Structures are given as C-alpha cells and as structure tokens.
Coordinates of C-alpha atoms in Angstrom, one line a residue:
Chain A
X3 CA -15.4 -2.2 9.5
X4 CA -14.5 -4.8 7.0
X5 CA -11.4 -2.8 6.0
X6 CA -10.3 -2.5 9.7
X7 CA -10.7 -6.3 10.0
X8 CA -8.7 -6.7 6.8
X9 CA -5.8 -4.6 8.1
X10 CA -5.8 -6.5 11.4
X11 CA -5.7 -9.8 9.6
X12 CA -2.9 -8.5 7.3
X13 CA -0.7 -7.8 10.3
X14 CA -1.0 -11.5 11.2
X15 CA 2.2 -13.4 10.3
X16 CA 1.5 -15.9 7.5
X17 CA 2.4 -19.5 7.3
X18 CA 3.8 -20.1 3.8
X19 CA 4.7 -23.4 2.2
X20 CA 6.9 -23.6 -0.9
X21 CA 7.0 -26.7 -3.0
X22 CA 9.5 -27.0 -5.9
X23 CA 11.6 -30.0 -6.9
X24 CA 14.3 -27.5 -8.0
X25 CA 16.4 -27.0 -4.8
X26 CA 17.3 -23.4 -5.7
X27 CA 13.7 -22.1 -5.7
X28 CA 13.1 -22.9 -2.0
X29 CA 16.6 -22.1 -1.0
X30 CA 16.3 -18.6 -2.4
X31 CA 12.6 -17.9 -1.7
X32 CA 12.6 -19.0 1.9
X33 CA 14.9 -16.2 3.2
X34 CA 13.4 -13.7 0.9
X35 CA 9.9 -14.3 2.3
X36 CA 11.0 -14.6 5.9
X37 CA 12.3 -11.0 5.8
X38 CA 8.8 -9.7 6.6
X39 CA 8.5 -12.1 9.6
X40 CA 6.3 -14.7 7.9
X41 CA 6.9 -18.4 8.8
X42 CA 8.1 -20.3 5.7
X43 CA 8.8 -24.0 5.1
X44 CA 10.1 -25.3 1.8
X45 CA 9.9 -28.8 0.3
X46 CA 11.5 -30.4 -2.7
X47 CA 9.2 -33.5 -2.4
X48 CA 5.5 -32.8 -2.9
X49 CA 4.5 -36.0 -1.1
X50 CA 6.3 -34.9 2.1
X51 CA 4.9 -31.4 1.7
X52 CA 1.3 -32.7 1.5
X53 CA 1.9 -34.9 4.6
X54 CA 3.1 -31.8 6.5
X55 CA 0.0 -29.9 5.2
X56 CA -2.3 -32.6 6.4
X57 CA -0.9 -32.4 9.9
X58 CA -1.0 -28.6 10.0
X59 CA -2.6 -26.3 7.4
X60 CA -0.8 -23.3 5.9
X61 CA -2.2 -19.9 4.8
X62 CA -0.4 -19.9 1.5
X63 CA 1.0 -22.7 -0.6
X64 CA 3.4 -21.8 -3.4
X65 CA 3.9 -24.8 -5.7
X66 CA 5.7 -25.5 -8.9
X67 CA 3.4 -26.9 -11.6
X68 CA 5.7 -29.4 -13.1
X69 CA 7.2 -31.9 -10.7
X70 CA 8.0 -35.6 -11.1
X71 CA 5.8 -37.6 -8.8
X72 CA 3.0 -35.3 -7.8
X73 CA 2.4 -32.3 -10.0
X74 CA 1.2 -28.8 -9.0
X75 CA -2.4 -29.5 -10.0
X76 CA -2.6 -32.5 -7.7
X77 CA -1.1 -30.4 -4.9
X78 CA -3.7 -27.8 -5.6
X79 CA -6.6 -30.3 -5.4
X80 CA -5.3 -31.9 -2.2
X81 CA -4.7 -28.6 -0.5
X82 CA -8.1 -27.2 -1.3
X83 CA -9.9 -30.4 -0.3
X84 CA -8.2 -30.1 3.1
X85 CA -8.5 -26.4 3.6
X86 CA -10.5 -24.1 1.4
X87 CA -9.1 -21.1 3.3
X88 CA -5.6 -21.7 1.9
X89 CA -4.5 -19.7 -1.1
X90 CA -2.5 -21.7 -3.6
X91 CA -0.1 -19.9 -5.9
X92 CA 1.2 -21.8 -8.9
X93 CA 4.8 -21.3 -10.3
X94 CA 4.8 -22.0 -14.0
X95 CA 7.8 -22.7 -16.2
X96 CA 7.9 -22.3 -19.9
X97 CA 5.1 -23.0 -22.4
X98 CA 2.7 -24.0 -19.6
X99 CA 0.1 -21.3 -20.0
X100 CA -2.6 -23.8 -20.6
X101 CA -1.8 -25.7 -17.4
X102 CA -1.8 -22.4 -15.5
X103 CA -5.2 -21.6 -16.9
X104 CA -6.4 -25.0 -15.8
X105 CA -5.0 -24.4 -12.3
X106 CA -6.9 -21.1 -12.1
X107 CA -10.1 -22.9 -13.2
X108 CA -9.5 -25.4 -10.4
X109 CA -9.2 -22.7 -7.7
X110 CA -5.6 -21.5 -7.7
X111 CA -5.4 -17.9 -6.5
X112 CA -2.9 -16.8 -9.1
X113 CA 0.2 -17.9 -10.9
X114 CA 3.7 -16.6 -11.5
X115 CA 6.1 -17.5 -14.3
X116 CA 9.7 -18.4 -13.8
X117 CA 12.1 -16.5 -13.8
X118 CA 10.6 -14.1 -11.3
X119 CA 11.7 -11.7 -8.6
X120 CA 10.9 -12.6 -5.0
X121 CA 9.3 -9.2 -4.7
X122 CA 6.8 -10.1 -7.5
X123 CA 5.8 -13.2 -5.6
X124 CA 5.5 -11.2 -2.4
X125 CA 3.0 -8.9 -4.1
X126 CA 0.8 -11.9 -5.0
X127 CA 1.1 -13.3 -1.5
X128 CA 0.1 -9.9 -0.1
X129 CA -3.0 -9.8 -2.4
X130 CA -3.8 -13.4 -1.3
X131 CA -3.6 -12.4 2.4
X132 CA -5.8 -9.4 1.8
X133 CA -8.3 -11.6 0.0
X134 CA -8.4 -14.1 2.9
X135 CA -8.9 -11.2 5.3
X136 CA -11.8 -9.6 3.5
Chain B
X19 CA 11.4 -31.2 -41.5
X20 CA 15.3 -31.3 -41.3
X21 CA 17.3 -28.3 -42.2
X22 CA 19.0 -30.0 -45.1
X23 CA 15.5 -30.8 -46.6
X24 CA 14.5 -27.2 -45.9
X25 CA 17.6 -26.0 -47.7
X26 CA 17.1 -28.3 -50.7
X27 CA 13.5 -27.1 -51.0
X28 CA 14.6 -23.5 -50.7
X29 CA 17.2 -24.0 -53.5
X30 CA 14.5 -25.4 -55.7
X31 CA 12.1 -22.5 -55.0
X32 CA 14.5 -19.7 -55.4
X33 CA 16.1 -19.5 -58.8
X34 CA 19.9 -19.0 -59.0
X35 CA 19.7 -16.4 -61.8
X36 CA 19.9 -13.1 -60.1
X37 CA 20.7 -11.1 -63.2
X38 CA 17.2 -9.5 -63.4
X39 CA 16.2 -7.6 -60.3
X40 CA 12.6 -6.6 -59.9
X41 CA 10.9 -4.4 -57.4
X42 CA 9.4 -7.5 -55.9
X43 CA 12.9 -8.9 -55.4
X44 CA 13.8 -5.7 -53.6
X45 CA 10.6 -5.9 -51.5
X46 CA 11.4 -9.6 -50.6
X47 CA 14.9 -8.6 -49.6
X48 CA 13.7 -5.6 -47.6
X49 CA 11.3 -7.8 -45.6
X50 CA 13.8 -10.6 -45.2
X51 CA 16.5 -8.2 -43.9
X52 CA 14.0 -6.8 -41.4
X53 CA 13.3 -10.4 -40.2
X54 CA 17.0 -10.9 -39.9
X55 CA 17.3 -7.8 -37.7
X56 CA 14.4 -9.1 -35.6
X57 CA 16.0 -12.5 -35.1
X58 CA 19.4 -10.9 -34.3
X59 CA 17.7 -8.5 -31.9
X60 CA 16.0 -11.5 -30.2
X61 CA 19.4 -13.2 -29.8
X62 CA 20.8 -10.0 -28.2
X63 CA 17.8 -9.7 -26.0
X64 CA 18.3 -13.3 -24.8
X65 CA 21.9 -12.4 -23.8
X66 CA 20.7 -9.3 -22.0
X67 CA 18.1 -11.4 -20.2
X68 CA 20.7 -13.9 -19.1
X69 CA 23.0 -11.1 -17.9
X70 CA 20.1 -9.7 -15.8
X71 CA 19.4 -13.1 -14.3
X72 CA 23.1 -13.5 -13.4
X73 CA 22.9 -10.4 -11.2
X74 CA 20.9 -12.6 -8.7
X75 CA 17.7 -10.7 -8.3
X76 CA 15.6 -13.4 -10.0
X77 CA 14.6 -16.9 -9.0
X78 CA 15.3 -19.2 -12.0
X79 CA 16.0 -22.9 -12.5
X80 CA 17.8 -25.1 -14.9
X81 CA 14.8 -25.2 -17.2
X82 CA 15.3 -21.4 -17.8
X83 CA 18.9 -22.0 -18.8
X84 CA 17.9 -24.9 -21.1
X85 CA 15.2 -22.7 -22.7
X86 CA 17.9 -20.0 -23.4
X87 CA 19.8 -22.6 -25.3
X88 CA 16.7 -23.8 -27.2
X89 CA 15.6 -20.3 -28.1
X90 CA 19.1 -19.2 -29.2
X91 CA 19.3 -22.2 -31.5
X92 CA 15.8 -21.4 -32.8
X93 CA 16.6 -17.7 -33.5
X94 CA 19.9 -18.7 -35.1
X95 CA 18.2 -21.2 -37.4
X96 CA 15.7 -18.5 -38.4
X97 CA 18.5 -15.9 -39.0
X98 CA 20.3 -18.6 -41.1
X99 CA 17.2 -18.9 -43.3
X100 CA 17.0 -15.1 -43.6
X101 CA 20.6 -14.9 -44.7
X102 CA 20.1 -17.7 -47.2
X103 CA 17.4 -15.6 -48.9
X104 CA 19.5 -12.5 -49.0
X105 CA 22.8 -14.2 -49.9
X106 CA 22.4 -17.6 -51.3
X107 CA 26.1 -18.1 -51.6
X108 CA 26.3 -18.0 -47.8
X109 CA 23.7 -20.6 -47.2
X110 CA 26.0 -23.6 -46.9
X111 CA 28.4 -21.8 -44.6
X112 CA 25.7 -20.4 -42.2
X113 CA 23.7 -23.7 -41.9
X114 CA 27.1 -25.4 -41.2
X115 CA 27.6 -22.9 -38.4
X116 CA 24.2 -23.6 -36.9
X117 CA 24.9 -27.3 -36.9
X118 CA 28.3 -26.6 -35.2
X119 CA 26.6 -24.5 -32.5
X120 CA 23.9 -27.2 -32.0
X121 CA 26.6 -29.9 -31.6
X122 CA 28.5 -27.7 -29.1
X123 CA 25.4 -27.2 -26.9
X124 CA 24.7 -30.9 -27.0
X125 CA 28.2 -31.8 -25.9
X126 CA 28.8 -29.1 -23.3
X127 CA 25.3 -28.3 -22.0
X128 CA 22.7 -30.9 -22.6
X129 CA 24.9 -33.9 -21.8
X130 CA 26.2 -32.2 -18.7
X131 CA 23.0 -30.7 -17.4
X132 CA 22.7 -33.1 -14.4
X133 CA 26.3 -32.7 -13.2
X134 CA 27.0 -29.0 -13.5
X135 CA 30.4 -27.7 -12.7
X136 CA 32.7 -25.2 -14.5
X137 CA 34.7 -27.3 -16.9
X138 CA 36.6 -26.9 -20.2
X139 CA 36.3 -24.7 -22.3
X140 CA 34.7 -22.4 -19.7
X141 CA 37.2 -22.5 -16.9
X142 CA 38.4 -18.9 -17.5
X143 CA 35.3 -17.7 -19.1
X144 CA 32.3 -18.4 -16.9
X145 CA 32.0 -15.6 -14.4
X146 CA 29.9 -16.2 -11.3
X147 CA 30.3 -15.5 -7.6
X148 CA 27.7 -18.1 -6.8
X149 CA 28.4 -21.8 -6.5
X150 CA 24.7 -22.7 -7.0
X151 CA 24.6 -25.1 -10.0
X152 CA 22.0 -23.0 -11.7
X153 CA 24.3 -20.0 -11.7
X154 CA 27.2 -22.0 -12.8
X155 CA 25.2 -23.4 -15.6
X156 CA 23.9 -20.0 -16.6
X157 CA 27.4 -18.5 -16.5
X158 CA 28.6 -21.1 -18.9
X159 CA 25.7 -20.6 -21.3
X160 CA 26.2 -16.8 -21.1
X161 CA 29.9 -17.3 -22.0
X162 CA 28.9 -19.4 -25.0
X163 CA 26.5 -16.7 -26.1
X164 CA 28.9 -13.8 -25.6
X165 CA 32.2 -15.3 -26.7
X166 CA 34.9 -15.3 -27.7
X167 CA 35.5 -19.1 -27.2
X168 CA 38.8 -20.9 -27.4
X169 CA 39.8 -23.6 -29.9
X170 CA 37.9 -22.0 -32.8
X171 CA 34.5 -22.6 -31.2
X172 CA 31.8 -20.2 -32.4
X173 CA 29.8 -18.1 -30.0
X174 CA 26.3 -16.7 -30.6
X175 CA 27.8 -13.2 -31.0
X176 CA 30.3 -14.5 -33.5
X177 CA 27.4 -16.1 -35.4
X178 CA 25.6 -12.7 -35.5
X179 CA 28.8 -11.0 -36.7
X180 CA 29.2 -13.5 -39.5
X181 CA 25.6 -13.2 -40.6
X182 CA 25.8 -9.4 -41.0
X183 CA 29.2 -9.6 -42.7
X184 CA 27.6 -11.8 -45.3
X185 CA 24.1 -10.2 -45.5
X186 CA 24.9 -6.5 -45.8
X187 CA 27.3 -6.6 -48.8
X188 CA 24.8 -8.9 -50.6
X189 CA 21.9 -6.3 -50.4
X190 CA 21.1 -4.6 -53.6
X191 CA 22.8 -1.2 -53.9
X192 CA 22.3 1.9 -55.9
X193 CA 24.4 0.9 -58.9
X194 CA 21.7 -1.4 -60.3
X195 CA 21.4 -0.8 -64.0
X196 CA 18.1 -2.4 -64.5
X197 CA 15.4 -0.5 -66.3
X198 CA 12.6 -2.5 -64.7
X199 CA 13.3 -0.9 -61.3
X200 CA 12.1 2.6 -62.2
X201 CA 14.3 4.3 -59.7
X202 CA 13.4 7.8 -58.9
X203 CA 16.2 10.4 -58.7
X204 CA 16.4 12.8 -55.9
X205 CA 16.7 16.4 -57.2
X206 CA 19.3 17.8 -54.8
X207 CA 22.3 19.9 -55.6
X208 CA 24.9 17.9 -53.8
X209 CA 23.3 14.4 -53.9
X210 CA 23.3 13.6 -57.6
X211 CA 23.6 9.9 -57.1
X212 CA 20.7 9.4 -54.8
X213 CA 18.1 6.9 -55.9
X214 CA 14.7 6.2 -54.4
X215 CA 12.2 3.4 -54.4
X216 CA 8.9 4.2 -52.8
X217 CA 7.7 0.9 -51.2
X218 CA 4.2 2.3 -50.6
X219 CA 3.6 3.4 -54.2
X220 CA 2.8 0.8 -56.9
X221 CA 2.8 3.2 -59.8
X222 CA 5.8 5.4 -60.4
X223 CA 4.4 8.7 -61.5
X224 CA 7.4 11.0 -61.4
X225 CA 11.0 10.1 -62.1
X226 CA 12.5 13.0 -60.2
X227 CA 11.5 14.1 -56.7
X228 CA 12.5 17.1 -54.6
X229 CA 13.2 16.7 -50.9
X230 CA 9.9 18.5 -50.2
X231 CA 8.0 15.8 -52.1
X232 CA 9.4 12.9 -50.0
X233 CA 7.0 11.2 -47.6
X234 CA 9.5 9.1 -45.7
X235 CA 10.0 10.7 -42.3
X236 CA 13.4 9.3 -41.4
X237 CA 14.9 10.3 -44.8
X238 CA 13.5 13.8 -44.6
X239 CA 15.1 14.2 -41.2
X240 CA 18.4 13.0 -42.4
X241 CA 18.4 15.2 -45.5
X242 CA 17.2 18.4 -43.9
X243 CA 19.4 18.4 -40.8
X244 CA 21.2 21.7 -40.6
X245 CA 23.6 21.2 -37.7
X246 CA 27.3 21.8 -38.3
X247 CA 28.8 19.1 -40.5
X248 CA 31.9 17.0 -40.2
X249 CA 33.4 18.0 -43.5
X250 CA 35.8 15.1 -43.9
X251 CA 32.9 12.6 -43.9
X252 CA 30.6 14.8 -45.9
X253 CA 33.3 15.3 -48.5
X254 CA 33.9 11.5 -48.9
X255 CA 30.2 10.8 -48.9
X256 CA 29.6 13.4 -51.6
X257 CA 30.8 10.8 -54.2
X258 CA 28.7 8.0 -52.7
X259 CA 25.9 6.2 -54.5
X260 CA 22.8 5.9 -52.4
X261 CA 19.7 3.8 -52.7
X262 CA 16.8 4.6 -50.4
X263 CA 13.9 2.1 -49.9
X264 CA 11.2 4.2 -48.4
X265 CA 7.9 3.8 -46.6
X266 CA 6.3 6.5 -44.5
X267 CA 7.9 5.4 -41.3
X268 CA 10.5 3.0 -42.4
X269 CA 13.8 3.5 -44.3
X270 CA 16.5 1.3 -45.7
X271 CA 19.3 3.5 -46.9
X272 CA 22.1 1.7 -48.6
X273 CA 25.2 3.4 -49.8
X274 CA 28.6 2.7 -51.3
X275 CA 31.3 5.2 -50.2
X276 CA 34.7 4.5 -51.8
X277 CA 33.8 0.8 -52.1
X278 CA 32.7 0.6 -48.5
X279 CA 29.2 -0.5 -47.7
X280 CA 27.1 1.6 -45.5
X281 CA 23.6 0.7 -44.4
X282 CA 21.1 2.5 -42.3
X283 CA 17.8 0.8 -41.3
X284 CA 15.2 2.8 -39.4
X285 CA 11.6 2.4 -38.2
X286 CA 10.2 5.6 -36.8
X287 CA 6.5 4.8 -36.1
X288 CA 6.1 6.6 -32.8
X289 CA 5.7 3.2 -31.0
X290 CA 8.8 2.7 -28.8
X291 CA 8.5 -1.1 -28.8
X292 CA 8.6 -1.2 -32.6
X293 CA 11.1 1.6 -33.3
X294 CA 14.8 1.0 -33.8
X295 CA 17.9 2.1 -35.7
X296 CA 20.6 -0.1 -37.2
X297 CA 23.7 1.0 -39.0
X298 CA 26.5 -1.0 -40.7
X299 CA 29.7 0.4 -42.1
X300 CA 32.5 -1.6 -43.8
X301 CA 36.1 -1.2 -42.8
X302 CA 38.0 1.0 -42.9
X303 CA 35.6 3.0 -40.7
X304 CA 35.0 6.5 -42.1
X305 CA 34.7 7.9 -38.6
X306 CA 33.5 6.3 -35.3
X307 CA 31.7 9.6 -34.6
X308 CA 29.1 8.5 -37.2
X309 CA 27.4 6.3 -34.7
X310 CA 25.1 8.2 -32.4
X311 CA 26.0 8.0 -28.7
X312 CA 23.1 5.7 -27.7
X313 CA 24.1 3.0 -30.1
X314 CA 25.6 -0.4 -29.0
X315 CA 28.2 -1.4 -31.5
X316 CA 29.9 -4.7 -32.5
X317 CA 33.1 -5.0 -34.5
X318 CA 33.4 -7.7 -37.1
X319 CA 36.2 -8.8 -39.5
X320 CA 34.7 -6.7 -42.2
X321 CA 32.7 -3.9 -40.5
X322 CA 31.4 -2.3 -37.5
X323 CA 27.7 -2.3 -36.9
X324 CA 25.5 -0.7 -34.3
X325 CA 21.9 -0.7 -33.1
X326 CA 19.6 1.0 -30.8
X327 CA 16.1 -0.1 -29.7
X328 CA 13.2 1.2 -27.7
X329 CA 13.8 4.7 -28.9
X330 CA 11.5 7.6 -28.5
X331 CA 10.5 9.7 -31.5
X332 CA 12.8 12.5 -30.2
X333 CA 15.8 10.1 -29.8
X334 CA 15.3 8.9 -33.4
X335 CA 15.1 12.5 -34.7
X336 CA 18.3 13.3 -32.8
X337 CA 20.2 10.2 -34.1
X338 CA 19.0 10.8 -37.7
X339 CA 20.0 14.4 -37.5
X340 CA 23.5 13.3 -36.2
X341 CA 24.0 10.8 -39.1
X342 CA 22.4 13.1 -41.7
X343 CA 24.6 16.0 -40.7
X344 CA 27.7 13.9 -40.9
X345 CA 26.9 12.3 -44.3
X346 CA 25.0 14.9 -46.3
X347 CA 25.4 18.4 -44.9

C-alpha cells in the first residue's frame, strides 16, 4: 500500500528551487531538470529566493553552500522552519566537507560536490521525492 | 614557509658531497622518484579532468577553475622539491620555473578572473564553443596547462618535460663502483652486466642470483618473456648496463644503452588504482615500438617518456612481456 502511494506521489511533478550566486549553475541546471517535466525556478540572490519561498513553498530546494549575503546554511534553516516537508540539497564547493557535515546535521537531505553532472543531482532529487512520498 | 627558505634549509640538510653512495641514498632516491611520478601523474590527471569538464556534461563554476590553478601550482611545487632531492643541480632552475608559472597565473588568471574574455596570449589557443565565462576561463587555463605557449612562456606540460629531463639522467645507474652497495649480479648468459638491489632485504646473503631466485614479479616477467624478439634492439641492449631496484611488486630498472638512459618503473600489486608503468628513453630513440600500445607518450628535448595507469594485472604482464622481449630476448 505504502509503495503504491509512493509511486503515485513520484509521478507528481516537483517544484524545484535552485539557489546559486554563480549564474552558470542555474542557467545550466534549470533546463536539465525541466526535461522530466518538473517545475524549476532559479535564483542568484538567496534573499529573493527566500522571499519567493515564503510566498509559495517548493518540494525541493537546491542551494549552494557558499554565497555572499545569505549562505546555504541560513537558507536551509529558513526553508525548514517554513516547511519541514521540503527537502534541501546542498551544493558544496571545495574543501567544504565540514560545512556539508554541519548542513546534514541541521536537516539537509543530502549534498553534492561541484563539479557534478546534472544526472547525479537528478538521482538525489529522485531519492528525495521518494522519501517525501513514503 | 617561503620556497627560498625551504630551499636553503634543504641545502643545509642534504650534503653536497655525493661521492659516497649508500643503499640508504638509493632508497631515498627510489622513494623520491616515486613521489615525483605521483605528483606528475596528479598534474596529468588535473589536465584530464579539465578536458572532461570542457566537454560540457558537468556543472562547474569559476571556483573549480581557480582550484585547478591552485592544485597545479601545489603539485608543481612538490615535484620541484622531489627533483631537488634527486638532482640538486637542477634545484635553482626548477624553483625558478615554479615562480615563473605562479607569476603567469597571477597576471593572466587571478587578476582577470572577474572580467573573463579570451585575450592574449590565448587568442589562438583557448578552444571553446561556449561563450559562458566559466568555459572561456577553463579553456584558457587548459591551454596554459597543455601548452605550448607563445613568447617563451612555460606550460604545465613543459614543466613536467623539464622535470623528467633533469631527474632521470641524475638517477644512480649500474656503473656505480662503490663497494658499500653490495650489488648482486644476475647469473644469466646474455645479461652479464645486470646488477640487482633487493629493497626488501637488509642483509645481502648471496652475491649472485639466478632468475629463478628472483622475487620481483615485474622483473621476472620481463626476463622470462619468450615471445619473438626485435633483434636490432636486443642486440643493442646486450651491451647495456642495468641496475634493478627490486621489491616484490615494484621495480625500478635503470639502464644505459650506448650512452642513452633508459628507465622503467613498475608497480604490479594487483590493485588497479595503485598499479602503473612508466618508461623513459633518451634520444635518439632505440625504437618507438618499445612502448607498449596502451602507453601515453610525451616527447622532450632529451627523451621520450610514456606512462600507463589503472592497469589490470594482465595488462601489466602483457606490457612487461612486450618490453622484456624487445630488450632481453
């Protein structure tokens, strides 16, 4: 029964938010993730992204950990305080393993290290969707 | 600690008098050359990684490109140290080269990282079909790594070439006439100038060994290959002097054939991640068929060298048989 429910929920199109102050990340990830029919919005400014999230929650938030004004950990905290159903995936750069560990301890679903293939992120998103459904 | 301070300290610690060679010197050199190979391999891997990212399948940012530059400088600094231990005479030259490479990256990459566009000296070198700044940046860094660069600027590849051109001729060879070494001789009808040092064995019990008494797998494979020989190479190498530094799964085979240096380094442990082969032959090349087919090769002013990594045990056996047949059969 649970499995059936899970599969039905997996068919649901996801609302995915991407936050990264490096323009290229959102620019390349958005079309890659939209291929499966999911709805994707990307933001370079974390503040604007959080405003958007407060007006309408997303299923998945993919956020870079190191950003200038608001970092990924703060995004994680604010997102989870607003919606504990949302799965947050952290993008880490280089030599940030400790921060990634901290993010997982604070409730991030998983993390992915740059450089990465969109298909690797898609696999994590699918796991996150499956977890939400179960 | 600055590199000059490190170099001064190094000069103090390592005595200049190299007239007396001991087994410990050879061990130090053996380990240091292996480190040099590791660091050079790391540089080549960075290049391969950058080429992979240029194909467009990955998401990367400027930080990735900057980290490529940082890591390249780091590995080149370590390789410079390795070379300084092996060939002290090359120390000043190689540290000068590292400084030159650092200065180049500062001028052309670090200072331009916020306003990226293809500019001199990369106008004809940086190959990218994407106009994304990250791709343009990576294409230029890749051009710096691969070379050649105009106006006498040194690329990372050129740095690696120069390191091996200096390091291999400086390695100790079979013509050492030092009684403290206790070289063993290989009892073999056609290899009367083949000396052995067993790196696993502290006490030298026998002064002459037969092939059947050897424990070094790579050397046994090379010497017992029975495929059809290339007689021109085998004839030339019959007059060669060889020194084999042996461990059970590692071999450093150093030879001099008609004043040309030849070096073969092998690890054959059965773990693909650790196993590799490296070969260096001074010009004029005896024969380009000496390099097994799966080797990548690089030509330098003085030599050609080649390497192959992530090899299965079978691939190593095949490659050693190929080289052994050419040289010794």
